[in-house]
Amino acid sequence: MKFRKPLLKSLLAKFRKTEAAAVAPARPLQRKNAERKTLSSIEGLEGRIAPATLVNPSTVLFTDFDGDIVTVKFSKNVLTDLAKANAVLKFSTGLNAVVSGTTPTPQLENLWLMDLSSLGTVANGLSVSVSATGAGNGSVDVGAIKATNLSLSTVAVEGDLGQIDVGRAGSPTALVALKVGSLGVRGLDSQDPASVPNIVSTISGALGSLNVVGDIKEARVNVINGTAANGLTSVSSIGSVVIGGSLIGRTAVEAASNNTGRIDATGSIGTVRIGTDAAEGIFGGGGEGSGQVSAAGKITSVLVTGKITGGGGASSGGVQAGGAIGAVTVTGDLLGSSGSFSGTVLSTAASITTVKVGGDIAGGAGANSGRVQASTTLVTVVVGDDIIAGTGESSGGVSASVIGAVSVNDIDGSTANAGLRSGGIAGGKLNSLSVTGSILGGTGAQTGAVEITGDVGAVVVRGSIEGGDGQSSGAIIAYGKLGAVTVFGNLTGGIGFESGEIVSGYDALRIGDMGAVKIFGRVEGGQGDKSGSIRSGGKITSVFIGTAAPVKVDVWKGGAGDYSGFIESQGLISSVVVNGNVVGGTGDFSGSVRSVDRVTNTGEFSGAIGAVSITGQLRGGDGANSGGIFADGNLSSLVVGSWTGGSGSGSGSLRTGEGFVQTGNTGSIRILGTFQANGTPGAGSASIVVGGNLTALAISGIVDSATVRVGDALGALSIRADVLDMLVTARGQVVQGATTDVAIGSIAV
């Protein structure tokens, strides 16, 4: 019987001739389809490629553990003899590259190690590719690549890579490009268990680009500076990062999970793209710094198609830079977890340009978790859904020294047992805020709140502002100035002190003027003192409450808390318009407006009020001074539909000139309906007390149990209906004439 000469033996003989004749430069790899065709022919004839075959000084073939034919290709002829091949490639079977004419028994094996360091300096600038084709899964796994003290060009693995160590101190670039199917997905299984395996890649010097088709799971890519003996430093930057799947930290809460699923550089990182669908993204683990992209320098931009989710470890699940971060886009949610600063986008010492989150920014149990934070400037934040409080302090929020524009659906602090200052916006300055939904307070202090230590620009809330159980929850607080505020829903106080309020000039040492405030729903105080209020440490440009057209319903109401549903300025309130009823509550000064004098080192500011228009009723409540109008200085004018006192002392009353800057001169007062006490009136209810002159008082309805006291002169009094019980007093002119001292100019009933 005539035996056919093995094809493999013929091929090897041909390659030996080529090598003996001063080996020519290796041909480029054929296209994958062509390669598949050639290798399939070999497999059909030989059964399988032998454990490892040195085809030529730049190519090795072997069969991997699931039956694929694997090609290891080098850009240089570095495997000039069998000894070099054996030193470079280490397989799981213990059988290394062969070039003899015999055909060993076919075996399936893993490539545990590629030790390029054994080649010496000739390997500098080398490119390596490991690809697979055949009967298996079409990919090949490589346990580890050692290229210490070397700088490489491109390393490509068509499968999972456990780790790579590369870099030459003093060389600008350690590795031009790393292209792999995945990193660390097989864990330690692809490496020699006797070699103390790990999935930490250390790159000393710059990494040009990192491209991962699938996931980085628990593996770390650590790009560090390398310093040569001559003092030259290799700067540890990463040019770009592309991960087609997810960046995943180890879930177990233990020290072994620290820095797993992590890409970090002691320099800067360029563009970062992670994920291709909603289920992917960045996932923190149980260890500190797990599931994170981190740079000591800047990060050019970040795009996460999917979500960022924190884990149990501190700073797990997120993007962090010591320098500036450019545009950041997360198509899904940014979610905090139990670890502090988990689920965050954070610049610790610089700015962030733009952050766009398609879903929620939500806090977790960890302090500062689920957060976007910049040390200096945060130019723009756009949140597709909500900012949501977590149980951790300051979780679920946005903060920076200077914040440009913020756009969000809801700011929601209503999570049960929410942590202090969670679910809100904080910083030194906020240029503008647009809320398409509502601002909702929660159980914790300052939950669901906008708290800015400096100035705040224009604020638009399409829904409502609602206080919660916590102090200052569901509130807009500017320690400095506050621009125009427009709320299309309601301003409602809660149980918490100062909950559901709008405040400027919170800092007692500065004047915090407030712009025009428009509430197109209701203003209603709650159980907490000063809840549901509008208060300014400086002037208020104007206040409008109610619908565009006048209605006969209660649109401004005090609550059980003192000063709830309360409007106050330290300085002038230019105008107040209420298209509906104003009603005091059980709390003192609830449902009232007051302007007080303010004295600073720059001068004295009178607590005056301009024109006041109330189309409905002004009614006092059970609380003292509830449902009232009070000005330390002058009042320009007042028009009210009807006026009714309450059971609280001074309820349903007007008082001017209670300060020391102005006398309280008051222009015309017109009451279009009745002016009367109600039930058992409190002392001083249904009263007008003017410190200076009152130009005119005109009442169209019945007057009953009402009081008018004018400190100086009353110009004209006109009553068009019956007077059942009324006391009117006036002292007279401040400067008497030579023969006259007119106290009341005229009375017409």
XYZ file of C-alpha atoms in Angstrom:
749
model
C 0.000 0.000 0.000
C 1.349 3.367 -1.002
C 1.238 6.001 1.757
C 0.566 9.628 0.972
C 3.240 12.019 2.220
C 1.666 14.189 4.963
C 0.883 17.659 3.708
C 2.100 19.213 6.954
C 5.525 17.591 6.548
C 5.762 19.036 3.042
C 4.866 22.471 4.286
C 7.482 22.296 7.029
C 10.176 21.246 4.571
C 9.300 24.205 2.392
C 9.540 26.613 5.338
C 12.939 25.143 6.344
C 14.270 25.916 2.861
C 13.015 29.469 3.136
C 14.671 29.910 6.533
C 17.971 28.437 5.409
C 18.165 30.880 2.498
C 18.272 34.025 4.700
C 14.648 34.352 5.621
C 12.744 36.958 3.614
C 10.407 39.427 5.335
C 7.158 37.766 6.363
C 4.163 38.306 4.119
C 1.219 40.202 5.570
C -1.569 38.127 7.034
C -4.098 37.051 4.438
C -7.656 38.210 4.732
C -9.616 36.188 7.192
C -11.760 34.490 4.552
C -8.729 33.385 2.577
C -6.975 32.210 5.721
C -10.039 30.242 6.755
C -10.035 28.462 3.402
C -6.341 27.483 3.569
C -6.452 26.296 7.163
C -9.593 24.291 6.520
C -7.721 22.400 3.778
C -4.909 21.586 6.204
C -7.351 20.448 8.828
C -9.182 18.268 6.356
C -5.987 16.492 5.365
C -4.253 16.232 8.713
C -7.117 15.971 11.177
C -5.755 18.869 13.266
C -2.725 21.142 13.403
C -0.222 19.620 15.872
C 0.050 21.173 19.377
C 2.169 24.046 18.057
C 4.009 24.420 14.790
C 6.634 26.997 13.902
C 5.666 27.756 10.323
C 8.300 30.448 9.777
C 10.231 32.937 11.944
C 7.123 35.147 12.193
C 4.261 32.618 12.332
C 3.100 29.872 14.671
C 0.022 27.671 14.286
C -1.703 25.666 17.016
C -5.098 24.210 17.900
C -6.829 25.885 20.837
C -8.925 24.213 23.532
C -12.175 24.170 21.529
C -10.744 23.162 18.177
C -10.004 26.446 16.404
C -6.873 26.756 14.295
C -4.921 29.669 15.788
C -2.410 31.834 13.968
C 0.159 33.755 16.010
C 1.744 36.353 13.762
C 4.685 38.671 14.505
C 5.587 41.703 12.411
C 9.287 40.771 12.590
C 11.153 37.489 12.108
C 11.852 37.102 15.803
C 11.420 33.293 16.102
C 14.633 32.427 14.268
C 14.988 29.048 15.952
C 13.053 26.546 18.002
C 14.632 27.700 21.265
C 13.320 31.226 20.795
C 9.841 29.926 19.959
C 9.844 27.750 23.063
C 10.961 30.693 25.196
C 8.226 32.976 23.870
C 5.164 30.686 23.754
C 4.014 28.640 26.745
C 1.063 26.268 26.327
C -1.197 24.489 28.758
C -0.086 21.013 27.545
C 3.560 21.782 28.190
C 4.337 21.095 24.528
C 5.948 24.070 22.796
C 6.515 25.062 19.202
C 7.940 22.278 17.012
C 9.597 22.354 13.642
C 10.548 18.633 13.243
C 9.058 16.587 10.488
C 7.193 14.278 12.820
C 3.516 14.827 13.531
C 2.718 14.659 17.258
C -0.618 13.398 18.448
C -3.104 16.281 18.026
C -3.872 18.000 21.326
C -6.125 20.919 22.291
C -4.293 23.564 24.280
C -4.393 27.078 25.679
C -1.759 29.725 25.101
C -0.946 30.475 28.715
C 1.855 32.938 28.152
C 3.536 34.945 25.408
C 6.858 36.073 26.865
C 8.196 38.712 24.482
C 10.677 39.934 27.091
C 12.787 36.858 26.346
C 13.500 38.262 22.874
C 15.338 41.310 24.197
C 15.511 44.679 22.455
C 14.882 43.173 19.005
C 11.197 43.062 20.020
C 10.910 46.843 20.399
C 8.317 48.144 17.938
C 6.939 44.631 17.391
C 3.309 44.020 16.428
C 1.574 40.766 17.393
C -1.726 39.295 16.277
C -3.454 36.155 17.543
C -6.422 35.051 15.449
C -8.590 31.949 15.175
C -10.691 30.091 12.621
C -12.153 26.653 12.295
C -14.428 24.301 14.179
C -14.453 26.096 17.537
C -15.986 29.361 18.658
C -13.956 31.445 16.232
C -11.889 33.106 18.939
C -8.775 32.371 20.919
C -7.815 33.201 24.503
C -4.384 34.301 25.643
C -3.564 34.134 29.328
C -0.793 36.719 29.586
C 1.635 38.722 27.470
C 4.903 39.786 29.074
C 6.745 42.613 27.343
C 8.440 44.338 30.244
C 11.246 46.697 29.241
C 9.857 46.721 25.697
C 7.767 49.149 23.682
C 5.354 47.514 21.235
C 3.347 48.666 18.281
C 0.030 46.770 18.050
C -1.159 43.764 20.040
C -4.328 42.119 18.720
C -6.037 39.090 20.273
C -9.147 37.670 18.651
C -10.548 36.525 21.979
C -10.010 37.058 25.693
C -6.736 38.401 27.079
C -6.000 37.926 30.753
C -3.341 40.605 31.073
C -0.396 42.333 29.426
C 2.684 43.945 30.969
C 4.508 46.273 28.621
C 6.614 49.408 28.683
C 10.125 50.683 28.403
C 11.194 53.435 30.781
C 11.992 56.618 28.927
C 10.145 55.571 25.757
C 7.271 57.961 24.876
C 4.906 55.126 23.981
C 4.690 51.751 25.670
C 2.034 50.303 23.362
C 0.553 51.948 20.273
C -2.653 49.896 20.238
C -4.234 47.039 22.183
C -7.101 45.283 20.392
C -8.807 42.345 22.099
C -12.096 40.511 22.080
C -12.388 40.892 25.855
C -10.258 41.433 28.935
C -10.409 39.222 31.998
C -13.651 37.440 31.080
C -12.047 34.015 31.608
C -10.548 35.182 34.864
C -7.456 33.187 35.824
C -8.482 30.054 33.929
C -6.475 30.978 30.832
C -3.158 31.254 32.742
C -0.699 28.823 34.257
C -1.917 28.229 37.834
C 1.660 27.685 38.944
C 2.704 31.166 37.820
C 0.701 33.247 40.355
C -1.738 34.395 37.666
C -3.440 37.790 37.699
C -5.598 39.962 35.453
C -3.862 43.276 36.100
C -2.220 44.819 33.038
C 0.604 47.242 33.807
C 1.597 49.593 31.000
C 4.602 51.779 31.729
C 4.285 54.730 29.391
C 1.608 55.863 26.958
C -1.069 53.578 25.528
C -2.196 54.885 22.155
C -5.567 53.150 22.061
C -7.510 50.411 23.831
C -10.166 48.625 21.784
C -12.220 45.838 23.392
C -14.962 44.193 21.356
C -16.763 42.759 24.379
C -16.409 43.251 28.143
C -13.653 44.144 30.542
C -14.623 41.970 33.482
C -12.736 42.396 36.750
C -9.501 43.089 34.857
C -7.486 46.250 35.378
C -5.575 48.287 32.814
C -3.118 50.349 34.845
C -1.162 52.880 32.797
C 1.691 54.352 34.819
C 4.691 56.578 34.275
C 8.002 54.944 33.620
C 11.285 56.637 34.515
C 14.584 55.678 32.919
C 17.998 55.828 34.553
C 18.695 59.053 32.675
C 15.639 60.635 34.283
C 13.431 60.650 31.174
C 9.799 60.003 32.025
C 7.288 58.047 29.976
C 4.000 59.919 30.391
C 1.170 57.524 31.138
C -1.636 58.766 28.920
C -4.268 56.760 27.042
C -5.197 58.107 23.622
C -8.645 56.521 23.316
C -10.770 53.776 24.854
C -13.488 51.812 23.059
C -15.328 49.015 24.883
C -18.103 47.368 22.904
C -19.554 45.706 25.994
C -19.280 46.695 29.657
C -16.665 47.642 32.229
C -17.419 45.398 35.209
C -15.952 45.334 38.704
C -15.822 42.265 40.929
C -19.047 42.099 42.942
C -17.792 40.608 46.204
C -17.424 43.219 48.949
C -13.835 42.579 49.967
C -10.319 43.903 49.482
C -9.703 41.466 46.616
C -12.279 43.437 44.629
C -10.373 46.726 44.897
C -9.549 48.306 41.502
C -11.122 45.450 39.540
C -12.809 46.285 36.249
C -10.807 49.478 36.098
C -8.992 51.606 33.521
C -6.704 54.187 35.055
C -3.866 56.426 33.996
C -1.567 58.606 36.041
C -1.689 60.947 33.049
C -4.681 61.830 30.867
C -7.230 59.842 28.868
C -8.656 60.879 25.514
C -12.060 59.845 24.210
C -13.875 57.014 26.009
C -16.744 55.008 24.497
C -18.358 52.149 26.425
C -21.339 49.966 25.526
C -23.592 49.448 22.539
C -27.038 48.896 24.125
C -29.091 49.839 27.202
C -28.066 46.779 29.222
C -24.363 47.612 29.059
C -22.232 50.323 30.622
C -20.046 50.722 33.711
C -20.761 48.545 36.746
C -19.035 49.061 40.073
C -18.147 46.185 42.341
C -17.599 45.489 45.987
C -14.098 46.904 46.085
C -12.802 50.449 46.184
C -12.306 51.960 42.718
C -13.877 48.974 40.970
C -15.736 49.486 37.692
C -14.163 52.855 37.054
C -12.442 54.954 34.382
C -9.940 57.153 36.191
C -7.259 59.657 35.165
C -5.015 61.770 37.326
C -5.063 64.256 34.475
C -7.929 65.150 32.155
C -10.440 63.052 30.205
C -11.404 64.430 26.797
C -14.905 62.955 26.540
C -17.015 59.998 27.684
C -19.914 58.245 25.949
C -21.631 55.409 27.811
C -24.340 53.676 25.822
C -26.168 52.132 28.720
C -25.835 53.089 32.372
C -23.342 53.757 35.138
C -24.091 51.804 38.305
C -22.183 52.032 41.563
C -21.328 49.117 43.810
C -20.515 48.363 47.413
C -16.981 49.749 47.188
C -16.043 53.393 47.619
C -15.722 55.223 44.263
C -17.004 52.163 42.435
C -18.850 52.488 39.152
C -18.000 55.812 37.607
C -15.756 58.247 35.788
C -13.209 60.251 37.755
C -10.452 62.688 36.811
C -8.126 64.955 38.688
C -8.169 67.319 35.721
C -10.956 68.556 33.488
C -13.549 66.264 31.929
C -15.084 67.200 28.597
C -18.503 66.163 27.346
C -20.007 63.187 29.229
C -23.043 61.361 27.841
C -24.793 58.473 29.582
C -27.787 57.237 27.611
C -29.307 55.462 30.626
C -29.171 56.049 34.385
C -26.413 57.215 36.716
C -27.054 55.182 39.876
C -25.345 55.290 43.248
C -25.107 52.330 45.583
C -23.875 51.553 49.105
C -20.300 52.675 48.457
C -19.407 56.310 49.059
C -18.999 58.214 45.771
C -20.280 55.140 43.909
C -22.008 55.781 40.601
C -20.428 59.190 40.018
C -18.981 61.454 37.352
C -16.366 63.419 39.258
C -13.619 65.954 38.571
C -11.772 66.308 41.861
C -9.768 69.418 41.003
C -11.141 70.927 37.793
C -14.191 71.340 35.562
C -16.681 69.237 33.626
C -17.941 70.675 30.358
C -21.254 68.943 29.686
C -23.087 66.040 31.314
C -26.107 64.467 29.610
C -27.877 61.626 31.397
C -30.743 60.074 29.481
C -32.365 58.524 32.556
C -32.129 59.279 36.282
C -29.345 60.548 38.493
C -30.185 58.577 41.621
C -28.413 58.323 44.947
C -27.836 55.198 46.980
C -26.962 54.320 50.560
C -23.416 55.625 50.194
C -22.566 59.241 50.919
C -22.176 61.294 47.701
C -23.294 58.333 45.603
C -25.152 58.804 42.314
C -23.695 62.219 41.723
C -22.212 64.582 39.133
C -19.602 66.785 40.778
C -16.912 69.206 39.631
C -14.432 71.069 41.789
C -14.639 74.239 39.705
C -17.082 74.678 36.810
C -19.850 72.413 35.572
C -21.027 74.108 32.398
C -24.185 72.201 31.439
C -26.206 69.350 32.947
C -29.138 67.774 31.103
C -31.060 64.995 32.866
C -33.686 63.171 30.813
C -35.605 61.956 33.856
C -35.121 62.789 37.540
C -32.557 63.678 40.166
C -33.513 61.314 42.999
C -32.382 61.268 46.616
C -30.764 58.255 48.198
C -30.382 57.326 51.838
C -26.745 58.414 51.836
C -25.799 61.995 52.682
C -25.543 64.230 49.582
C -26.433 61.301 47.338
C -28.292 61.731 44.074
C -27.281 65.215 43.059
C -25.296 67.741 41.067
C -22.685 70.067 42.533
C -19.865 72.399 41.488
C -18.385 75.739 42.473
C -20.030 77.255 39.399
C -22.869 75.510 37.569
C -24.024 76.834 34.227
C -27.391 75.542 33.046
C -29.238 72.581 34.572
C -32.229 70.937 32.897
C -34.073 68.090 34.641
C -37.512 66.510 34.839
C -38.074 66.158 38.620
C -35.840 66.931 41.581
C -37.117 64.298 43.979
C -36.077 64.023 47.607
C -39.094 61.989 48.637
C -37.268 58.685 49.105
C -38.052 57.201 52.528
C -35.406 58.133 55.108
C -33.458 60.067 52.501
C -30.047 61.298 53.552
C -29.102 64.860 54.369
C -28.884 67.063 51.244
C -29.666 64.145 48.940
C -31.579 64.459 45.689
C -30.691 68.044 44.891
C -28.377 70.623 43.377
C -25.636 72.338 45.383
C -22.792 74.697 44.613
C -21.373 78.172 44.744
C -23.281 79.600 41.775
C -26.042 78.431 39.431
C -26.679 80.350 36.226
C -30.042 78.814 35.317
C -32.369 75.944 36.222
C -35.151 74.405 34.144
C -37.374 71.739 35.724
C -39.957 70.197 33.414
C -41.610 68.421 36.337
C -41.538 69.275 40.049
C -39.198 69.880 42.977
C -40.226 67.512 45.761
C -38.904 67.516 49.314
C -38.336 64.384 51.348
C -37.805 63.162 54.893
C -34.199 64.285 55.191
C -32.993 67.841 55.665
C -32.320 69.698 52.377
C -33.624 66.732 50.365
C -34.967 67.616 46.943
C -33.512 71.093 47.348
C -31.510 73.543 45.282
C -29.007 75.055 47.717
C -26.474 77.521 46.302
C -24.079 79.500 48.486
C -23.803 82.259 45.875
C -26.137 83.629 43.208
C -28.798 81.798 41.209
C -30.025 82.948 37.809
C -33.420 82.345 36.234
C -35.438 79.354 37.495
C -38.370 77.781 35.637
C -40.381 74.944 37.206
C -43.113 73.531 34.977
C -44.616 71.548 37.830
C -44.740 72.362 41.548
C -42.388 72.999 44.451
C -43.425 70.862 47.417
C -41.801 70.741 50.821
C -41.389 67.493 52.746
C -40.801 66.364 56.307
C -37.176 67.460 56.326
C -35.919 70.939 57.103
C -35.485 73.064 53.944
C -36.632 70.131 51.821
C -38.185 70.823 48.425
C -36.777 74.347 48.406
C -34.824 76.797 46.269
C -32.209 78.483 48.446
C -29.774 81.111 47.194
C -27.443 82.553 49.806
C -26.804 85.362 47.336
C -29.097 86.812 44.667
C -31.906 84.929 42.956
C -33.104 85.771 39.472
C -36.614 85.446 38.112
C -38.521 82.391 39.374
C -41.466 81.002 37.423
C -43.499 78.082 38.793
C -46.395 76.796 36.705
C -47.689 74.619 39.526
C -47.924 75.190 43.286
C -45.556 76.310 46.011
C -46.467 74.133 48.998
C -44.877 73.831 52.421
C -44.451 70.596 54.323
C -43.870 69.421 57.874
C -40.229 70.478 57.802
C -39.010 73.887 58.937
C -38.494 76.154 55.873
C -39.658 73.354 53.559
C -41.120 74.169 50.161
C -39.833 77.732 50.099
C -38.051 80.107 47.735
C -35.276 82.082 49.448
C -32.549 84.556 48.487
C -30.010 86.383 50.618
C -29.857 83.472 53.015
C -26.460 84.732 54.126
C -27.048 87.469 56.679
C -23.864 89.255 55.583
C -24.937 89.990 52.019
C -27.906 91.538 50.230
C -29.652 88.851 48.228
C -32.165 90.532 45.945
C -34.839 88.394 44.277
C -36.191 88.848 40.773
C -39.777 88.539 39.599
C -41.585 85.563 41.160
C -44.542 84.091 39.318
C -46.547 81.211 40.789
C -49.291 80.180 38.361
C -50.831 77.799 40.879
C -51.243 78.115 44.658
C -48.964 79.229 47.466
C -49.767 77.278 50.614
C -47.951 77.030 53.912
C -47.520 73.745 55.757
C -46.997 72.585 59.322
C -43.397 73.699 59.392
C -42.484 77.248 60.310
C -41.657 79.367 57.221
C -42.819 76.528 54.973
C -44.308 77.384 51.587
C -42.815 80.869 51.750
C -41.062 83.395 49.528
C -38.353 85.276 51.424
C -35.553 87.598 50.359
C -32.681 89.088 52.305
C -32.884 91.990 49.861
C -35.465 93.422 47.501
C -38.104 91.492 45.559
C -38.842 92.757 42.066
C -42.424 91.497 41.996
C -44.702 88.661 43.074
C -47.559 87.174 41.043
C -49.775 84.366 42.394
C -52.696 82.689 40.649
C -53.900 81.951 37.151
C -53.650 84.419 34.306
C -57.341 85.316 34.758
C -58.779 86.168 38.223
C -60.535 83.324 40.062
C -62.677 83.246 43.210
C -60.683 80.536 44.998
C -57.963 80.477 47.656
C -54.659 80.795 45.793
C -52.520 82.002 48.714
C -52.986 80.313 52.086
C -51.133 80.214 55.347
C -50.608 76.957 57.207
C -50.145 75.694 60.739
C -46.532 76.811 60.885
C -45.585 80.330 61.896
C -44.651 82.456 58.857
C -45.911 79.672 56.575
C -47.243 80.742 53.194
C -45.390 83.978 53.924
C -43.820 86.581 51.630
C -41.056 88.722 53.094
C -38.359 91.072 51.847
C -35.669 93.113 53.522
C -36.139 96.124 51.317
C -38.652 97.008 48.638
C -41.260 94.677 47.154
C -42.090 96.508 43.951
C -45.473 94.883 43.345
C -47.733 92.050 44.486
C -50.542 90.693 42.306
C -52.837 87.890 43.501
C -55.539 86.633 41.132
C -57.673 85.000 43.792
C -58.074 84.897 47.594
C -55.438 85.407 50.279
C -56.210 83.462 53.465
C -54.330 83.338 56.758
C -53.783 80.075 58.622
C -53.365 78.998 62.226
C -49.699 79.981 62.279
C -48.629 83.494 63.217
C -48.015 85.714 60.147
C -49.162 82.839 57.930
C -50.575 83.874 54.568
C -49.139 87.381 54.950
C -46.748 89.703 53.149
C -44.190 91.820 54.967
C -41.371 94.141 53.916
C -38.890 95.135 56.621
C -36.104 97.691 56.832
C -32.534 96.569 56.414
C -29.445 98.392 57.586
C -26.042 97.404 56.148
C -22.607 98.976 55.958
C -23.599 100.361 52.544
C -26.749 102.140 53.695
C -30.310 101.874 54.943
C -32.989 100.154 52.865
C -36.637 100.815 53.555
C -39.080 97.961 53.824
C -41.540 99.505 51.388
C -44.178 97.829 49.235
C -45.301 99.097 45.841
C -48.675 98.364 44.290
C -50.672 95.455 45.776
C -53.618 93.939 43.903
C -55.774 91.123 45.313
C -58.674 90.324 43.017
C -60.387 88.103 45.570
C -60.648 88.209 49.350
C -58.102 89.112 51.994
C -59.044 86.987 55.028
C -57.317 86.671 58.339
C -56.959 83.318 60.057
C -56.617 81.935 63.564
C -52.946 82.845 63.765
C -51.824 86.268 64.963
C -51.168 88.671 62.059
C -52.254 86.028 59.566
C -53.676 87.088 56.212
C -52.135 90.541 56.516
C -50.064 93.184 54.720
C -47.195 94.763 56.657
C -44.637 97.333 55.483
C -41.953 98.952 57.615
C -41.954 101.765 55.060
C -44.426 103.159 52.569
C -47.168 101.385 50.597
C -47.881 102.743 47.108
C -51.398 101.408 46.676
C -53.783 98.547 47.481
C -56.759 97.140 45.605
C -58.597 94.208 47.183
C -61.855 92.461 46.352
C -63.059 92.169 49.948
C -61.451 92.267 53.382
C -62.248 90.073 56.388
C -60.526 89.777 59.737
C -59.913 86.499 61.534
C -59.876 85.238 65.103
C -56.141 85.813 65.468
C -55.004 89.139 66.845
C -53.988 91.494 64.034
C -55.275 89.045 61.438
C -56.626 90.427 58.195
C -54.913 93.747 58.820
C -52.723 96.306 57.082
C -49.922 98.122 58.885
C -47.358 100.540 57.399
C -44.600 102.710 58.852
C -43.508 100.181 61.476
C -39.843 100.759 60.713
C -37.557 103.773 61.057
C -36.506 104.641 57.494
C -39.871 105.800 56.162
C -43.012 107.059 57.920
C -45.331 104.650 56.162
C -47.114 106.997 53.786
C -49.766 105.061 51.903
C -51.388 105.875 48.603
C -54.946 104.966 47.719
C -56.669 101.904 49.180
C -59.703 100.505 47.367
C -61.855 97.726 48.805
C -64.247 96.520 46.096
C -66.425 94.520 48.477
C -67.025 94.335 52.221
C -64.628 95.324 55.005
C -65.490 93.493 58.186
C -64.516 91.292 61.076
C -65.588 87.645 61.021
C -67.173 85.685 63.868
C -65.277 86.456 67.067
C -62.614 88.816 65.782
C -59.170 88.963 67.259
C -57.864 92.209 68.632
C -56.776 94.489 65.813
C -58.213 92.272 63.090
C -59.935 93.824 60.056
C -57.894 96.970 60.589
C -55.876 99.513 58.621
C -53.053 101.186 60.536
C -51.014 103.733 58.557
C -47.927 105.298 60.096
C -47.918 108.401 57.895
C -50.453 109.836 55.475
C -53.197 107.867 53.731
C -54.120 109.489 50.433
C -57.569 107.929 50.050
C -59.700 105.019 51.276
C -62.632 103.881 49.137
C -64.904 100.990 50.242
C -67.669 99.707 47.963
C -69.288 97.178 50.340
C -70.620 96.981 53.886
C -68.297 97.991 56.713
C -68.678 96.110 60.012
C -66.402 96.063 63.064
C -63.506 97.592 61.112
C -60.838 100.029 62.247
C -58.852 102.683 60.375
C -56.022 104.495 62.162
C -53.919 107.068 60.313
C -50.790 108.411 61.970
C -50.943 111.651 60.049
C -53.666 112.805 57.633
C -56.360 110.885 55.758
C -57.089 112.636 52.477
C -60.490 111.194 51.584
C -62.773 108.474 52.955
C -65.528 107.111 50.710
C -67.946 104.316 51.665
C -70.652 103.340 49.148
C -72.631 100.937 51.365
C -73.802 100.729 54.966
C -71.506 101.267 57.909
C -72.532 99.026 60.809
C -69.553 99.519 63.087
C -66.360 101.413 62.242
C -63.691 103.429 64.015
C -61.718 106.006 62.027
C -58.947 108.145 63.558
C -56.331 110.488 62.076
C -53.796 112.695 63.909
C -53.534 115.502 61.375
C -50.997 117.072 59.093
C -47.325 116.518 59.817
C -46.747 120.221 59.133
C -49.758 122.313 60.115
C -50.870 125.278 58.058
C -51.007 128.770 59.478
C -54.720 128.458 60.195
C -55.502 124.783 59.461
C -54.611 121.295 60.621
C -56.596 118.852 58.483
C -56.828 115.308 59.873
C -59.442 113.970 57.399
C -59.938 115.792 54.144
C -63.390 114.429 53.343
C -65.855 111.699 54.297
C -68.584 110.389 51.993
C -70.880 107.550 53.095
